[in-house]
Amino acid sequence: MVGHNSHAILLLGDMYVKHAAKLKEDVKRMLDKVADPLAGLEMIDDLQRLGVFYHFEDEIKRVLDSIYNNINYYNWSTEDLLNHFIPYSSNVARKLPYDFGSRCNR
């Protein structure tokens, strides 16, 4: 009886591992496809609050790189930056070498 239960537990554990891997891939795809910078920042903030940020560091860096490199395209003022970018990603931004204040329109 113990062998049967152990096998069932192993199968169930394997199922959860596969499901978690699929969910991670889904989130990575979502981050790669994000077009709206604010939506991307909201996703990053959510991932950080959930404590799973570290699974998506490469994808998050790409989102932040895109925002940083195109900040003048978005025509954000310093006020916009303070109201939108900073609340969503101040903890993330601290980990990355960005100086957004010097890049935005005054």
Short mmCIF file of C-alpha atoms in Angstrom, two decimals, residues 6-47:
data_model
loop_
_atom_site.label_atom_id
_atom_site.label_comp_id
_atom_site.label_asym_id
_atom_site.label_seq_id
_atom_site.Cartn_x
_atom_site.Cartn_y
_atom_site.Cartn_z
CA SER A 6 4.38 6.93 -2.92
CA HIS A 7 4.01 6.43 -6.67
CA ALA A 8 0.82 8.54 -6.73
CA ILE A 9 2.56 11.31 -4.79
CA LEU A 10 5.51 11.26 -7.20
CA LEU A 11 3.16 11.46 -10.20
CA LEU A 12 1.24 14.32 -8.62
CA GLY A 13 4.49 16.14 -7.81
CA ASP A 14 5.69 15.68 -11.39
CA MET A 15 2.38 17.05 -12.66
CA TYR A 16 2.77 20.18 -10.50
CA VAL A 17 6.37 20.70 -11.65
CA LYS A 18 5.28 20.50 -15.30
CA HIS A 19 2.37 22.87 -14.68
CA ALA A 20 4.66 25.37 -12.93
CA ALA A 21 7.10 25.23 -15.85
CA LYS A 22 4.26 25.88 -18.30
CA LEU A 23 3.05 28.85 -16.25
CA LYS A 24 6.58 30.29 -16.19
CA GLU A 25 6.79 30.00 -19.98
CA ASP A 26 3.38 31.68 -20.31
CA VAL A 27 4.52 34.61 -18.16
CA LYS A 28 7.78 34.91 -20.11
CA ARG A 29 5.78 35.09 -23.35
CA MET A 30 3.50 37.73 -21.85
CA LEU A 31 6.49 39.85 -20.82
CA ASP A 32 8.08 39.45 -24.25
CA LYS A 33 4.88 40.59 -25.97
CA VAL A 34 4.06 43.56 -23.74
CA ALA A 35 3.58 46.67 -25.89
CA ASP A 36 2.29 49.20 -23.37
CA PRO A 37 5.06 50.34 -21.02
CA LEU A 38 2.70 50.92 -18.10
CA ALA A 39 1.21 47.43 -18.51
CA GLY A 40 4.74 46.03 -18.49
CA LEU A 41 5.56 47.91 -15.31
CA GLU A 42 2.38 46.65 -13.68
CA MET A 43 3.30 43.08 -14.59
CA ILE A 44 6.81 43.56 -13.19
CA ASP A 45 5.37 44.99 -10.00
CA ASP A 46 2.95 42.07 -9.67
CA LEU A 47 5.74 39.53 -10.16
#
